[in-house]
XYZ file of C-alpha atoms in Angstrom:
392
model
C -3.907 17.547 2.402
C -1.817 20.696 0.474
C 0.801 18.744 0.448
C 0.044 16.175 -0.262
C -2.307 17.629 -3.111
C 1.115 20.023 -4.214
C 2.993 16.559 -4.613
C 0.668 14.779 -6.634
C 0.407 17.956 -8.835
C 4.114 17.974 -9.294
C 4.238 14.133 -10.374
C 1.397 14.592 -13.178
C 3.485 17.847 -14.211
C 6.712 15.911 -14.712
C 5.136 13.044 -16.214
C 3.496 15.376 -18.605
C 6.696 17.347 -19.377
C 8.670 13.732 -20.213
C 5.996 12.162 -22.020
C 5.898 15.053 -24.715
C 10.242 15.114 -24.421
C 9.541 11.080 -25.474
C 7.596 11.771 -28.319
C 10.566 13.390 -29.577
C 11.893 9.989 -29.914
C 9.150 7.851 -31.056
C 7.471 9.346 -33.983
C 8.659 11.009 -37.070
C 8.263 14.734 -37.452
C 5.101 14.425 -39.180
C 3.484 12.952 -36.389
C 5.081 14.628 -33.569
C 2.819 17.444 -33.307
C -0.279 16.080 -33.447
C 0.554 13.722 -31.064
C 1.619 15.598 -28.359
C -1.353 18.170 -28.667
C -3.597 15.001 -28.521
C -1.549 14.001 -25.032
C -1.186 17.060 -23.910
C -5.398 17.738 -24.053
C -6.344 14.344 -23.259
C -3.935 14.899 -20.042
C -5.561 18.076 -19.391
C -8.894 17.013 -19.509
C -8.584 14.368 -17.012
C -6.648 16.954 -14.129
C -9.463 19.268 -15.211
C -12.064 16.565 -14.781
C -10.238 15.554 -11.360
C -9.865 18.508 -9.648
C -13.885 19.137 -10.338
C -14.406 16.016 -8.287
C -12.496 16.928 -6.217
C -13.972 20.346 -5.308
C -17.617 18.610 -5.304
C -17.506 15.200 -4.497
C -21.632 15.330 -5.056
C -20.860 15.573 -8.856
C -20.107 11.682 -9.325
C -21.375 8.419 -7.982
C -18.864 5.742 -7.094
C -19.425 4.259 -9.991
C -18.050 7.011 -12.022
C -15.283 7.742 -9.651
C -14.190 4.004 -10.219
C -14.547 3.847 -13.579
C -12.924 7.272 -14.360
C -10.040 6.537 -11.827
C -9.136 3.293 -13.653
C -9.463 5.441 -16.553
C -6.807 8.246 -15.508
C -4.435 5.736 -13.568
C -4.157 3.739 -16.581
C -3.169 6.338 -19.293
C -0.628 7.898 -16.422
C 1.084 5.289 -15.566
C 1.324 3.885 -18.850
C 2.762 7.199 -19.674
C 5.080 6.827 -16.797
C 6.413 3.055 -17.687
C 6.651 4.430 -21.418
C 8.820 7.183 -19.805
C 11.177 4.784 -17.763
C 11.444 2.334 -21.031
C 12.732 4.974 -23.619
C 15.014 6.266 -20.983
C 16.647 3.129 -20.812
C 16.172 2.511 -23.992
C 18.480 5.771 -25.223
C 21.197 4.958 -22.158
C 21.649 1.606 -24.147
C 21.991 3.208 -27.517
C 24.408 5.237 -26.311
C 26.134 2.826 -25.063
C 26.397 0.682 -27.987
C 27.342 3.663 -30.296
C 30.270 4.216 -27.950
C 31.693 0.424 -29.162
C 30.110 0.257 -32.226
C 30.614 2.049 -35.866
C 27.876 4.983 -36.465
C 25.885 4.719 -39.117
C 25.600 7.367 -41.548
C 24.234 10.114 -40.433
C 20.224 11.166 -40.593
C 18.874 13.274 -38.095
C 15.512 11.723 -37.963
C 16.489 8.558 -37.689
C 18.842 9.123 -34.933
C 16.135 10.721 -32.729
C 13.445 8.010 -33.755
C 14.145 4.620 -31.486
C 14.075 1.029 -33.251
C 10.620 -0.357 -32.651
C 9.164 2.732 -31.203
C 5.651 1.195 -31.349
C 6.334 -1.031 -29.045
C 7.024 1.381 -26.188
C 3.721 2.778 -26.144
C 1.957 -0.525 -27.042
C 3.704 -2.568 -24.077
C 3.370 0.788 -21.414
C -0.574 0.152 -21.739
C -0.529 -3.604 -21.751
C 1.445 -3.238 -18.261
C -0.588 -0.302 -17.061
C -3.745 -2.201 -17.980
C -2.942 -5.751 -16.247
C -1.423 -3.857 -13.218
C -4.923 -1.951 -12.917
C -7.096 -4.699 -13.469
C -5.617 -7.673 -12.588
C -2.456 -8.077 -10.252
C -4.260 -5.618 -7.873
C -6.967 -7.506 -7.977
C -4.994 -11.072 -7.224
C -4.549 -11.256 -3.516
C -2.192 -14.165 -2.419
C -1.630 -16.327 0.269
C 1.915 -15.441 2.031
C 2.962 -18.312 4.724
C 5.880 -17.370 7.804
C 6.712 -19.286 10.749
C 7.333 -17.543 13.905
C 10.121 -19.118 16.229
C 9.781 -18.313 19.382
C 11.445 -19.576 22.967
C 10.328 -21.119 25.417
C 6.579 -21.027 23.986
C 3.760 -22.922 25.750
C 2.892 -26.025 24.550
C -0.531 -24.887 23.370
C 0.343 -22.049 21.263
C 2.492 -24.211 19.518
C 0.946 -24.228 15.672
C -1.028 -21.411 16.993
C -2.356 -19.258 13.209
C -2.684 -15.685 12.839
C -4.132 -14.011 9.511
C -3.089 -10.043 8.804
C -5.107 -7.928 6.484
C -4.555 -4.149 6.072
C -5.238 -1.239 4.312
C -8.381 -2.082 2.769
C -9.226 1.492 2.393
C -12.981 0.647 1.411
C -15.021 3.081 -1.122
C -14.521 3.813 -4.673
C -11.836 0.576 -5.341
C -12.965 -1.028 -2.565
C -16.141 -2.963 -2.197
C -18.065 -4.344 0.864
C -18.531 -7.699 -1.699
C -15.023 -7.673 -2.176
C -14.162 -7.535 1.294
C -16.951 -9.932 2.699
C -15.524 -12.261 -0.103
C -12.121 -11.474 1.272
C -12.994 -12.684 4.911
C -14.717 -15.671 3.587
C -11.375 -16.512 2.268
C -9.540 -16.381 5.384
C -11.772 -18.344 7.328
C -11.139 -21.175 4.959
C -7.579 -21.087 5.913
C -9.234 -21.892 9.360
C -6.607 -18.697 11.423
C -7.002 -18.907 15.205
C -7.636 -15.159 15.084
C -7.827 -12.594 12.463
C -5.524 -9.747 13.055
C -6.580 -5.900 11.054
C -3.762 -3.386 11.009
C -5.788 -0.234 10.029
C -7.058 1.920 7.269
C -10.023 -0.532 6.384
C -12.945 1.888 7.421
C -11.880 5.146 5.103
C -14.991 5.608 3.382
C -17.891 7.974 5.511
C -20.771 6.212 3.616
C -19.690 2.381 3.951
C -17.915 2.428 7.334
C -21.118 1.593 9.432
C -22.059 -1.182 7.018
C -18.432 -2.484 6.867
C -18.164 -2.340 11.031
C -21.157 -4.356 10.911
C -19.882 -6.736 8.146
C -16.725 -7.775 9.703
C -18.424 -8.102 12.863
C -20.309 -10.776 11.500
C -17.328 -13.182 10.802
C -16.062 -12.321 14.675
C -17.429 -15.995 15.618
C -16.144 -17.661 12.933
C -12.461 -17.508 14.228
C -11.481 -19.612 17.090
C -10.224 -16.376 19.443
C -12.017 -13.618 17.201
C -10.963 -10.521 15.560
C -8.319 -8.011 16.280
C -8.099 -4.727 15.372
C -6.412 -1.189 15.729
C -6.516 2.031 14.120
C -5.073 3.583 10.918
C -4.289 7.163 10.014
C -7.289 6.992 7.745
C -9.635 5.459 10.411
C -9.077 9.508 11.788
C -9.508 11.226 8.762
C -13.301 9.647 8.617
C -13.687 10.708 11.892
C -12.779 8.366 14.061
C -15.163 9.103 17.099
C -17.782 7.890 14.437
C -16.096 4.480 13.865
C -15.410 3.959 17.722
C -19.219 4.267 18.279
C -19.568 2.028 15.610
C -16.693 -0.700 17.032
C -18.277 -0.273 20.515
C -21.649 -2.060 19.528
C -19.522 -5.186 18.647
C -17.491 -7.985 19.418
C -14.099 -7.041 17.081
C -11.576 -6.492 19.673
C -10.901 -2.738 18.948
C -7.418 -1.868 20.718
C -6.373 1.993 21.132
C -3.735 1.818 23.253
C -4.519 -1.499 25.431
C -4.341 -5.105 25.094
C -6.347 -8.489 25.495
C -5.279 -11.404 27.324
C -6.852 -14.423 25.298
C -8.677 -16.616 27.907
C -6.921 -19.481 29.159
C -3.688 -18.724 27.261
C -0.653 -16.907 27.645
C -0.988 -14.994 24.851
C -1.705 -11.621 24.659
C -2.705 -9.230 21.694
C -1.494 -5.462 21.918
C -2.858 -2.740 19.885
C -1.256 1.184 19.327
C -3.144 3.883 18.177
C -1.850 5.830 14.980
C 0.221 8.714 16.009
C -1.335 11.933 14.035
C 1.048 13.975 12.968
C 3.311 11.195 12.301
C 5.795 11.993 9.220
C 4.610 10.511 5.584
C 7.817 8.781 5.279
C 11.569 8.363 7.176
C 11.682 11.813 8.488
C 14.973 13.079 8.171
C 14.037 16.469 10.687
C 15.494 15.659 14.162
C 12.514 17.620 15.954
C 10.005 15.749 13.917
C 11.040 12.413 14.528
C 12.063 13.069 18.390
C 7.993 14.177 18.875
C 7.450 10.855 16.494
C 9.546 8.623 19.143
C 7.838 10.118 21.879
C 4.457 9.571 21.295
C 5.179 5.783 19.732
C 6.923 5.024 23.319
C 3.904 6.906 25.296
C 1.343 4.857 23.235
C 3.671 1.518 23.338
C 4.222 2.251 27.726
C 0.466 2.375 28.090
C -0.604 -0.397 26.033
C 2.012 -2.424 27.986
C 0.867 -1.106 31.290
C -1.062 -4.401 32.278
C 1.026 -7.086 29.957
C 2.216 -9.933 32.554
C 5.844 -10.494 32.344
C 5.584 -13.834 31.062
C 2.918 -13.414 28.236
C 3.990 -13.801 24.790
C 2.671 -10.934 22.631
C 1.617 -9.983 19.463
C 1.846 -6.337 18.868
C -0.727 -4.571 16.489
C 0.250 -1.075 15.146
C -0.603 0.744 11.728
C 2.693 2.669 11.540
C 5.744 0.301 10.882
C 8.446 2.130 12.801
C 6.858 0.247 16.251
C 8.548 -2.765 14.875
C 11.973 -1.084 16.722
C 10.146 0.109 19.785
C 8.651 -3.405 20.040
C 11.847 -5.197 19.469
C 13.201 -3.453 22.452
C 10.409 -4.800 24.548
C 11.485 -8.329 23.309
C 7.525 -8.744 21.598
C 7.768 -11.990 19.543
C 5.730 -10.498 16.456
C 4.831 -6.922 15.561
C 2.193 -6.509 12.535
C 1.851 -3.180 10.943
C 0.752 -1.616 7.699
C 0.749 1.545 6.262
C 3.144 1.426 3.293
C 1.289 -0.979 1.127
C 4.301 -2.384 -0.061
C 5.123 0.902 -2.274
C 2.217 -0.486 -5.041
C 5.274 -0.932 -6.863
C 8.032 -3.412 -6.565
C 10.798 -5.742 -8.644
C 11.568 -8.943 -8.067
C 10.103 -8.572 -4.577
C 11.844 -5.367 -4.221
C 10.047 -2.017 -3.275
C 10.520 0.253 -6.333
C 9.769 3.653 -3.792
C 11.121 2.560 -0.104
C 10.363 5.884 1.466
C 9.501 4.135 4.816
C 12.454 2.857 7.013
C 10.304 -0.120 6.861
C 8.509 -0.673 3.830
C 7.559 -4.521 2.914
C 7.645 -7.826 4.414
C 9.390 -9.142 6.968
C 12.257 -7.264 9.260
C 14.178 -9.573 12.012
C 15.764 -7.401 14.536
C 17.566 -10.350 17.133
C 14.793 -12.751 18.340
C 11.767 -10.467 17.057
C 10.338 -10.300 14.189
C 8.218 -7.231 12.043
C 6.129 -7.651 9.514
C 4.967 -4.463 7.002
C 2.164 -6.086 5.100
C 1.858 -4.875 1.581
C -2.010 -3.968 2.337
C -5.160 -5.422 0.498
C -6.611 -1.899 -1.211
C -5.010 0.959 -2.638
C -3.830 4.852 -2.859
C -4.393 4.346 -6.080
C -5.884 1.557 -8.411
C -2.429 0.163 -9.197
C -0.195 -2.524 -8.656
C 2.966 -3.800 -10.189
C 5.068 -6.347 -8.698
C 3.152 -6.293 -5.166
C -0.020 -8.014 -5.050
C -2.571 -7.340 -2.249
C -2.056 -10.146 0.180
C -3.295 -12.144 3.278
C -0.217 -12.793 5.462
C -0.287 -16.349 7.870
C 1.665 -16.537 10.750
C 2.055 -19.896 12.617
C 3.997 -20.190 15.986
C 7.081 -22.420 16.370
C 9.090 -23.445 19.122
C 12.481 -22.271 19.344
């Protein structure tokens, strides 16, 4: 949590430090001043304002925390784009001077950018719509699954994938219950959860007993394994909740669907596990270790011949599956980055971090999550991913 604290500290420092650099380049001298004491205290305000919710989390309702984290994610990550847009802005001014005749020389209009309004004007239209409504715009994502010799009666077979939900503040048991009504109209043979969906102390009960409700309405059920936030909540909690129901909670086990030769595997989350591609040797050795000791004992009782479906939060089991030949691995975790172009993941700091990863006859699939780590998303809507099996 320090560090994690430390790094978010640093961001809103540098972001700070640019976006009064960029005002250097925007307004006219007159203005300058004023405007950067104005962004400099609103800025302030809202750490200040943060931190005290942070400290005590009894000060605000939901409500508030909602409304003021749209709030400060908006006016930061407008401040960010407006950031990234004069920077490119200047590279192609200098550029064009380089091939181009100067014009006579002023010193404020040389610092001052043509159509400076527009940089701050566009920065909030695209911080606004990526706060309010592309991360609110889940879509449908369709993949077929080819697999060999496949039984006749899992050919077609449909498998939905939600993930990191992460219910509370941004999250809301009416959005999710509207979420699963959604999917059932799609009419899945099973619904498949890859973690982080019960990370709020106060709504994880309710939420257990929510999705436990639509267990009957898909043909095989509901299948589900653990996320890293599912133990920050206290995960003993949520296992006493899962136990008094029919979702098919899998730590470390699997479930051989009745009359089928399909089975569904499920991997715990392995604590300690680095935030991103670790590039320390120790670290990711005692990573590999425990993903193969959770992998070996959730395969312990697989027969030979079953075709599998592999459930894990983290999105590195996609290589320790392929080398256990597992048709389809479904993970999490990275939610996409929040932030992508053209399809593209803006900040890949996973090995894995978006859609689907073929790796010889198996395929991986890092879904770009349904919630958020923060109320923002540009170019990476929250999805539901289908599956269908096909014969090879």
């Amino acid at each position: 949590m320090k560090i994690f604290l430390i790094i978010v500290s640093t961001i809103l420092a540098v972001i700070i430090g640019l976006t009064l650099i960029c005002v250097e380049f925007l307004l006219n001298q007159n203005a300058r001043k004023k405007v950067r004491f104005t962004i400099f205290f609103i800025d302030m305000l809202l750490i200040f304002v943060c931190i005290l919710g942070i400290s005590n989390r009894n000060l605000f309702s939901d409500t508030m925390i909602e409304i003021f984290g749209n709030v400060m994610t908006v006016i930061f990550m407008a401040q960010l784009i407006c950031i990234s847009i004069v920077i490119v802005a200047l590279i192609i001014r200098s550029i064009y001077r380089l091939f181009n005749k100067p014009a006579p020389f002023s010193r404020e209009r040389r610092r001052m950018l043509a159509y400076s309004l527009f940089y701050p004007i566009y920065s909030f239209a695209t911080a606004i719509y990526a706060n309010q409504i592309e991360r609110n715009d889940t879509v449908d994502n369709f993949y077929d699954i080819e697999v060999a010799n496949l039984p006749n009666e899992l050919n077609g077979f449909k498998i939905a994938q939600i993930s990191d939900i992460h219910l509370g503040a941004f999250y809301s048991l009416e959005r999710l219950e509207n979420l699963l009504n959604r999917i059932v109209k799609a009419k899945p043979d099973i619904l498949t959860i890859t973690g982080d969906i019960f990370d709020s102390i106060e709504m994880n009960d309710a939420a257990i007993k929510l999705v436990d409700s639509f267990c009957d309405k898909f043909r095989y059920g509901i299948f589900y394994c653990h996320g890293n936030h599912e133990h920050h909540r206290g995960i003993q909690a949520v296992e006493n909740g899962l136990s008094k129901t029919n979702i098919h909670w899998l730590v470390n086990s699997s479930f051989r669907i009745s009359n089928s030769a399909l089975t569904i595997i499920g991997v715990d989350y392995p604590m300690g596990a680095p935030v991103m591609q670790s590039k320390d040797e120790v670290e990711q050795k005692n990573f590999n270790k425990l993903k193969s000791e959770y992998l070996s004992q959730a395969t312990k009782n697989v027969p030979k011949d079953a075709i599998c479906i592999l459930l894990a939060h983290h999105p590195e089991f996609i290589d320790d599956a392929a080398e256990l030949n597992i048709p389809l691995t479904l993970t999490g975790h990275t939610h996409g980055s929040q932030i992508g172009f053209f399809g593209v993941p803006l900040f890949p700091v996973f090995k894995y971090t978006r859609g689907m990863i073929r790796i010889n006859n198996c395929y991986g699939y890092v879904h770009c999550g349904n919630g958020s780590w923060f109320p923002f998303r540009l170019g990476c809507p929250p999805e539901i991913a289908y599956f269908t099996f096909k014969s090879r």
